Coordinates of C-alpha atoms and ligand atoms in Angstrom, one line a residue:
M22 CA 0.0 0.3 0.1
T23 CA 1.5 3.8 -1.0
V24 CA 1.5 5.5 2.3
P25 CA 0.3 9.4 1.0
I26 CA 1.4 12.3 1.7
A27 CA -0.5 14.5 4.1
I28 CA -0.9 18.5 3.1
I29 CA -3.0 20.2 5.7
G30 CA -4.1 23.8 4.2
T31 CA -5.7 24.0 0.8
G32 CA -4.8 27.6 0.0
I33 CA -2.3 28.4 -3.2
A34 CA 0.6 27.2 -0.8
G35 CA -0.8 24.0 -0.1
L36 CA -2.2 23.1 -3.6
S37 CA 1.0 24.2 -5.2
A38 CA 2.8 21.4 -3.0
A39 CA 0.2 19.4 -3.9
Q40 CA 0.4 19.7 -7.4
A41 CA 4.1 19.2 -7.3
L42 CA 4.0 16.5 -5.7
H43 CA 1.4 15.0 -7.2
A44 CA 3.4 15.4 -10.8
A45 CA 6.4 13.6 -9.1
G46 CA 4.2 10.7 -8.7
H47 CA 3.6 10.9 -4.8
A48 CA 0.2 10.2 -3.3
V49 CA -1.4 13.1 -1.4
H50 CA -4.4 13.8 1.0
L51 CA -5.5 17.6 1.6
F52 CA -6.8 18.8 4.9
D53 CA -8.9 21.8 5.5
K54 CA -11.0 23.3 8.7
S55 CA -13.0 25.1 5.7
H56 CA -15.7 23.6 3.8
G57 CA -13.8 24.5 0.6
S58 CA -10.5 25.5 -1.0
G59 CA -8.4 28.7 -1.7
G60 CA -8.0 30.3 1.7
R61 CA -7.2 33.5 1.4
M62 CA -8.0 33.4 -2.3
S63 CA -11.4 32.1 -1.9
S64 CA -14.3 33.8 -3.2
K65 CA -17.9 34.4 -1.1
R66 CA -20.8 33.4 -3.0
S67 CA -23.5 36.2 -1.8
D68 CA -27.5 37.9 -2.9
A69 CA -24.6 40.6 -4.7
G70 CA -22.6 37.4 -6.9
S71 CA -19.5 36.2 -5.8
L72 CA -17.0 38.7 -4.3
D73 CA -13.5 38.4 -4.0
L74 CA -13.1 39.2 -0.2
G75 CA -9.5 38.1 0.3
A76 CA -6.8 38.2 -1.9
Q77 CA -7.7 41.4 -5.0
Y78 CA -5.4 40.5 -7.9
F79 CA -1.7 39.5 -8.0
T80 CA 1.4 40.3 -9.9
A81 CA 4.0 37.6 -11.3
R82 CA 7.6 38.4 -11.2
D83 CA 9.5 35.3 -10.7
R84 CA 9.8 33.2 -14.0
R85 CA 8.3 30.3 -12.7
F86 CA 5.2 31.5 -11.4
V87 CA 4.6 33.8 -14.7
D88 CA 4.9 30.3 -16.6
A89 CA 2.3 28.9 -14.1
V90 CA 0.0 32.1 -14.5
Q91 CA 0.4 31.7 -18.8
Q92 CA -0.9 28.0 -17.9
W93 CA -3.6 29.0 -15.6
Q94 CA -4.6 31.8 -18.4
T95 CA -4.8 28.9 -21.1
K96 CA -7.1 27.2 -19.5
G97 CA -9.4 30.3 -18.5
H98 CA -8.8 30.1 -15.1
V99 CA -7.3 34.1 -15.2
A100 CA -7.3 37.1 -16.8
E101 CA -5.8 40.3 -16.8
W102 CA -7.9 42.8 -14.9
K103 CA -7.1 46.2 -16.1
P104 CA -8.4 48.8 -13.6
L105 CA -8.9 52.5 -13.7
L106 CA -6.8 52.9 -10.8
Y107 CA -6.8 55.7 -8.3
N108 CA -4.4 57.1 -5.4
Y109 CA -6.1 58.7 -2.6
H110 CA -3.3 60.6 -0.5
A111 CA -3.7 63.7 1.9
G112 CA -7.2 64.3 1.1
K113 CA -7.0 64.0 -2.4
L114 CA -7.9 61.5 -5.1
S115 CA -6.3 61.4 -8.3
P116 CA -5.8 58.9 -11.1
S117 CA -2.8 56.6 -11.0
P118 CA -2.3 54.5 -14.0
D119 CA 0.3 52.7 -14.4
E120 CA 2.0 49.3 -16.9
Q121 CA 1.9 46.6 -13.9
V122 CA 0.1 43.6 -15.1
R123 CA -2.6 42.6 -12.9
W124 CA -4.4 39.1 -12.4
V125 CA -7.8 37.8 -11.4
G126 CA -9.2 34.6 -11.1
T127 CA -12.5 33.9 -13.7
P128 CA -14.9 34.0 -12.8
R129 CA -13.9 34.4 -9.6
M130 CA -10.6 34.5 -7.3
S131 CA -11.4 30.8 -6.4
A132 CA -11.3 29.5 -9.6
I133 CA -7.8 29.2 -9.6
T134 CA -7.2 26.8 -6.4
R135 CA -10.6 25.1 -7.2
A136 CA -8.7 24.2 -10.8
M137 CA -5.7 23.2 -9.3
R138 CA -7.0 21.1 -6.5
G139 CA -8.5 18.8 -9.5
D140 CA -9.7 15.5 -8.3
L141 CA -7.0 15.7 -5.7
P142 CA -8.5 13.9 -2.4
V143 CA -9.3 16.7 0.6
T144 CA -11.1 16.3 3.9
F145 CA -13.2 19.5 4.3
S146 CA -14.6 20.7 7.3
C147 CA -11.5 19.5 9.5
R148 CA -9.3 21.2 11.5
I149 CA -6.1 19.3 12.3
T150 CA -5.2 20.2 16.0
E151 CA -2.2 17.5 16.1
V152 CA 0.4 16.6 13.8
F153 CA 2.1 13.3 15.7
R154 CA 4.4 10.4 14.7
G155 CA 3.7 6.4 15.2
E156 CA 6.7 4.1 15.5
E157 CA 7.1 5.1 11.9
H158 CA 4.3 7.2 10.0
W159 CA 2.8 10.5 10.9
N160 CA -0.9 11.0 12.5
L161 CA -3.2 13.4 12.2
Q162 CA -6.0 14.6 15.1
D163 CA -8.7 16.5 14.4
A164 CA -10.5 19.0 16.5
D165 CA -13.2 16.4 17.3
G166 CA -11.0 13.5 18.5
I167 CA -10.7 11.8 14.5
T168 CA -7.4 10.4 14.0
Y169 CA -6.3 10.2 10.2
G170 CA -3.3 8.1 9.0
P171 CA -0.8 6.7 8.4
F172 CA 1.2 9.3 6.1
S173 CA 5.1 9.2 5.0
H174 CA 5.6 12.8 5.8
V175 CA 3.7 15.7 6.3
V176 CA 3.3 19.6 4.4
I177 CA 2.0 22.2 6.8
A178 CA 0.5 25.1 4.5
T179 CA -1.6 27.3 7.1
P180 CA -1.0 30.9 8.3
A181 CA 2.1 31.2 10.9
P182 CA 0.3 31.2 14.1
Q183 CA -1.7 28.2 12.9
A184 CA 1.6 26.3 11.8
T185 CA 2.9 26.8 15.0
T186 CA 0.5 24.7 17.2
L187 CA 1.0 21.9 14.7
L188 CA 4.8 21.9 15.2
A189 CA 5.1 20.3 18.7
A190 CA 7.0 17.4 17.3
A191 CA 9.6 20.0 15.5
P192 CA 10.3 22.4 18.3
K193 CA 13.0 24.6 16.1
L194 CA 10.6 25.1 13.2
A195 CA 7.9 25.7 15.6
G196 CA 10.4 28.4 16.9
V197 CA 10.4 29.8 13.7
A198 CA 7.0 30.1 13.2
A199 CA 6.2 31.3 16.4
G200 CA 8.3 34.4 15.8
V201 CA 6.3 35.5 12.8
Q202 CA 3.7 38.0 13.3
M203 CA 0.4 38.3 11.5
E204 CA -1.9 41.2 11.0
P205 CA -5.3 41.3 10.5
T206 CA -7.6 42.9 7.9
W207 CA -11.1 44.0 7.9
A208 CA -12.8 43.4 4.6
V209 CA -16.5 44.8 4.1
A210 CA -18.5 44.4 0.7
L211 CA -21.2 47.1 -0.5
A212 CA -23.7 46.8 -3.8
F213 CA -25.4 49.4 -4.8
D214 CA -28.4 49.2 -7.0
T215 CA -27.4 52.2 -9.3
P216 CA -24.2 52.1 -10.2
L217 CA -21.9 55.2 -8.3
Q218 CA -21.0 57.9 -10.8
T219 CA -17.1 57.4 -10.3
P220 CA -14.8 55.9 -13.3
M221 CA -12.8 54.5 -10.5
E222 CA -12.5 50.9 -10.6
G223 CA -9.2 50.3 -7.8
C224 CA -7.8 52.6 -5.3
F225 CA -4.5 52.9 -3.1
V226 CA -5.9 54.4 0.0
Q227 CA -3.5 56.3 2.4
D228 CA -4.5 58.2 5.5
S229 CA -7.2 56.6 6.1
A230 CA -8.9 53.9 7.8
L231 CA -9.0 52.3 4.2
D232 CA -6.1 50.7 2.6
W233 CA -8.0 49.8 -0.8
L234 CA -10.8 49.7 -2.4
A235 CA -11.9 48.0 -5.5
R236 CA -15.0 47.5 -7.8
N237 CA -15.7 44.0 -8.1
R238 CA -17.6 44.1 -10.9
S239 CA -15.2 45.5 -13.2
K240 CA -12.7 42.3 -12.6
P241 CA -13.1 39.8 -16.0
G242 CA -16.2 37.5 -16.1
R243 CA -18.2 39.2 -13.0
D244 CA -21.8 39.2 -13.5
S245 CA -23.3 40.9 -10.9
A246 CA -26.6 42.8 -11.5
L247 CA -25.8 45.3 -8.6
D248 CA -22.4 47.8 -8.7
T249 CA -20.2 45.6 -6.3
W250 CA -17.2 46.8 -4.0
V251 CA -14.8 45.4 -2.0
L252 CA -13.0 48.0 1.1
H253 CA -10.0 46.7 3.0
A254 CA -8.9 48.6 6.1
T255 CA -5.1 48.9 7.2
S256 CA -3.4 46.5 9.2
A257 CA -3.7 49.2 11.9
W258 CA -7.3 50.0 11.9
S259 CA -8.1 46.3 11.7
K260 CA -6.1 45.6 14.8
Q261 CA -7.8 48.5 16.5
H262 CA -10.9 47.4 15.9
L263 CA -10.6 43.6 15.9
D264 CA -13.8 42.8 18.2
M265 CA -15.9 45.9 16.7
P266 CA -19.6 44.3 15.8
K267 CA -19.4 43.7 11.9
E268 CA -22.3 46.8 11.7
A269 CA -20.3 48.9 13.2
V270 CA -17.2 48.0 11.3
I271 CA -19.3 48.1 7.9
E272 CA -20.7 51.8 8.5
Q273 CA -17.5 52.7 9.6
L274 CA -15.7 51.9 6.5
H275 CA -18.5 53.1 4.2
G276 CA -18.0 56.3 5.7
A277 CA -14.4 56.4 5.1
F278 CA -15.6 55.4 1.3
A279 CA -17.8 57.7 0.8
E280 CA -15.5 60.7 2.3
L281 CA -13.0 59.6 -0.3
V282 CA -14.9 58.9 -3.4
G283 CA -16.0 62.6 -4.5
C284 CA -19.7 61.3 -5.9
A285 CA -23.2 60.6 -3.8
M286 CA -23.0 57.5 -2.0
P287 CA -26.5 56.1 -2.0
A288 CA -27.4 53.7 0.8
P289 CA -26.1 50.1 -0.4
A290 CA -28.8 47.7 -1.4
F291 CA -25.7 44.9 0.2
T292 CA -23.5 45.0 2.4
L293 CA -21.6 42.2 4.2
A294 CA -18.1 42.1 6.9
H295 CA -15.1 39.5 6.6
R296 CA -12.5 39.9 9.2
W297 CA -9.0 38.1 8.0
L298 CA -7.3 37.2 11.4
Y299 CA -4.0 36.3 9.8
A300 CA -4.6 37.8 6.6
R301 CA -0.4 39.3 5.9
P302 CA 2.9 38.5 8.0
A303 CA 4.4 41.8 9.5
T304 CA 7.5 41.5 7.3
A305 CA 8.5 39.4 4.5
H306 CA 11.0 36.5 4.7
E307 CA 13.1 34.9 2.2
W308 CA 13.1 31.3 3.8
G309 CA 11.1 29.8 0.9
A310 CA 9.9 26.8 3.1
L311 CA 10.5 25.7 6.6
S312 CA 11.8 21.9 6.7
D313 CA 13.2 19.1 8.8
S314 CA 13.7 16.5 6.3
D315 CA 15.1 13.6 8.5
L316 CA 11.4 13.9 10.8
G317 CA 9.2 13.9 7.3
L318 CA 7.9 17.8 8.1
Y319 CA 7.7 20.8 5.7
V320 CA 5.8 23.8 6.3
C321 CA 5.0 26.5 3.3
G322 CA 3.0 29.6 2.8
D323 CA 3.3 33.0 1.7
W324 CA 5.0 34.2 5.5
C325 CA 7.8 32.2 4.2
L326 CA 8.3 34.5 1.4
S327 CA 6.3 37.6 0.2
G328 CA 3.3 37.6 1.9
R329 CA 1.8 37.5 -1.6
V330 CA -0.1 35.0 -3.4
E331 CA 3.1 34.3 -6.0
G332 CA 5.1 33.9 -2.2
A333 CA 2.6 31.5 -1.4
W334 CA 2.9 29.5 -4.6
L335 CA 6.3 29.8 -4.8
S336 CA 6.3 28.3 -1.1
G337 CA 4.3 25.2 -1.9
Q338 CA 6.6 24.8 -4.9
E339 CA 9.9 24.8 -2.4
A340 CA 8.3 22.4 0.1
A341 CA 7.5 19.7 -2.7
R342 CA 10.9 20.4 -3.7
R343 CA 12.9 19.7 -0.6
L344 CA 10.7 16.8 0.2
I345 CA 11.0 15.1 -3.1
E346 CA 14.9 15.8 -3.2
H347 CA 15.3 14.3 0.3
L348 CA 13.5 11.1 -1.3
E349 CA 15.7 10.7 -4.3
Ligands
FAD11 P1 -4.1 30.6 2.9 O1 -4.8 30.9 1.9 O2 -4.5 31.1 4.5 O3 -4.4 29.1 2.9 C1 -4.0 28.1 4.6 C2 -5.1 27.1 4.7 O4 -5.0 26.3 5.7 C3 -6.6 27.6 4.7 O5 -7.5 27.7 3.6 C4 -7.1 27.5 6.1 O6 -8.5 27.2 6.2 C5 -6.6 26.4 6.3 N1 -6.2 26.2 7.5 C6 -5.4 26.7 8.4 N2 -5.1 26.3 9.9 C7 -5.7 24.9 9.7 C8 -5.7 23.2 10.7 N3 -5.2 23.9 12.0 N4 -6.6 22.7 9.7 C9 -6.7 22.4 8.8 N5 -6.9 23.4 8.2 C10 -6.5 24.7 8.1 N6 -2.0 38.8 -1.9 C11 -1.5 39.4 -3.3 O7 -0.8 38.9 -4.2 N7 -2.4 40.9 -3.7 C12 -3.9 41.2 -3.2 O8 -4.2 41.8 -3.6 C13 -4.1 40.7 -1.8 N8 -4.7 40.9 -1.0 C14 -5.2 40.2 0.2 C15 -6.5 41.0 0.6 C16 -6.7 40.5 1.9 C17 -7.3 40.8 2.9 C18 -5.5 38.9 2.4 C19 -6.3 38.3 3.5 C20 -4.8 38.6 1.5 C21 -4.4 39.4 0.5 N9 -3.1 38.6 -0.1 C22 -3.2 39.2 -1.5 C23 -2.6 37.7 0.5 C24 -2.7 36.3 -0.2 O9 -4.2 36.0 -0.4 C25 -1.8 35.3 0.4 O10 -0.5 35.7 0.8 C26 -2.4 33.9 0.0 O11 -3.7 33.8 -0.6 C27 -2.0 32.8 1.0 O12 -1.9 32.0 0.9 P2 -1.6 30.4 1.6 O13 -1.7 29.5 0.9 O14 0.1 30.9 2.1 O15 -2.5 30.7 2.9
NAI12 P1 1.4 46.0 -6.9 O1 2.5 46.5 -7.8 O2 -0.2 46.5 -7.4 O3 1.3 46.8 -5.6 C1 2.3 47.0 -4.6 C2 2.4 48.4 -3.7 O4 2.4 49.2 -4.9 C3 0.6 48.8 -3.6 O5 0.3 48.2 -1.9 C4 0.4 50.4 -3.6 O6 1.0 51.0 -2.5 C5 1.7 50.4 -4.5 N1 1.0 50.7 -5.8 C6 1.3 49.9 -6.6 N2 0.8 50.7 -8.3 C7 0.3 51.7 -7.7 C8 -0.4 52.6 -8.4 N3 -0.8 52.6 -9.9 N4 -0.6 53.8 -7.9 C9 -0.3 53.9 -6.1 N5 0.1 52.9 -5.6 C10 0.6 52.1 -6.2 O7 0.8 44.5 -6.4 P2 1.8 43.3 -5.5 O8 3.0 43.6 -5.4 O9 1.9 42.2 -6.4 O10 1.1 43.7 -3.8 C11 0.1 43.2 -3.6 C12 -1.2 43.7 -3.0 O11 -1.7 43.2 -2.2 C13 -0.3 45.1 -2.2 O12 -1.5 46.0 -2.8 C14 -0.6 44.6 -1.0 O13 -0.8 45.8 0.0 C15 -2.2 43.8 -1.2 N6 -1.8 42.9 0.0 C16 -3.0 43.2 1.1 C17 -3.5 42.5 2.2 C18 -4.1 42.1 3.1 O14 -4.6 41.8 4.0 N7 -4.6 43.7 3.0 C19 -2.2 41.2 2.0 C20 -1.3 40.5 1.3 C21 -1.5 41.5 0.1

């Protein structure tokens, strides 16, 4: 019997590792505490259509990632988003065009991780609480006390704070993960019956509770009948208002949006708020991945590199590369 490799986390890092391991002929089994894949690249289905509440777009700078994105584009999983970009600074809104190529999943951000998942076996709604070694192999235990195994190796592909608790068998790696601070982001979606009278489709914001806002409907393949917007608060504001009720978060960020947008702002037909507790690492790292090959434990995620979609994908590749190399 082939003993599979366990991968905890079906964000883009875990799926990137899964794809590379599968391509090299290894059996994998993925686990995620959510009911679907994508992690911070997941999209929320709502009455206002599908909304990208986490990652908004991504850039591709590393040649390997550029190649992967090109393949996704050929298969129709991603398309270039060319928003009319603005910048808000010192109380002033101004157009801020540039030449940067920005990608989004189509018809929603989660299309990418959905396609990467393919037919790989995944157990969803399963929060792993313990990774422990038996005589020969690894086992996992979930929050309901159910045990899974045996596994030949374990790849942990979660945000750093969640990885720390799963790394009890490797105190050195746990120590490194514990040193990574991850900051929250409050996200709010608003939808309007009548389109807002602004050409703006994306805006980098300074000196505000907001950090970024995007016209979700301006992304390719979105078919909402409403004019949908996604607002992200800064890390500082999100930290300060971490436990604020969702209604109050919506009110405050809606207010900040109304202040900067420069056009009449009707009452939204639809609102929602989502709190990303571990949205982004406070600083970037250059680890690629963390590993203890003798033990058979590997760790990846955006926090091992740039804290962006590209960094997460590259980190998953690096974890898989190290694992495969150790087996050769
Ligand atoms: P994640 O996507 O977080 O995946 C980890 C997975 O592990 C999750 O699915 C989670 O459910 C699962 N998990 C965690 N603990 C357990 C457990 N104990 N048991 C089982 N499963 C578990 N990047 C960009 O490049 N451009 C952007 O515009 C951008 N905007 C962003 C905006 C926001 C609001 C946020 C939150 C992020 C943004 N990012 C952006 C960052 C980008 O989304 C991340 O870098 C990337 O998606 C991280 O992928 P990952 O696989 O490392 O982690
Ligand atoms: P990018 O190159 O588009 O942006 C990088 C940064 O450059 C922006 O944050 C912005 O400050 C500045 N910038 C870029 N184009 C600009 C323009 N036309 N006008 C004014 N400023 C401009 O994308 P990259 O490097 O791939 O970064 C990803 C984005 O994801 C960043 O904006 C980052 O803040 C965001 N992000 C947000 C997270 C969150 O939790 N809210 C988590 C991780 C990433």
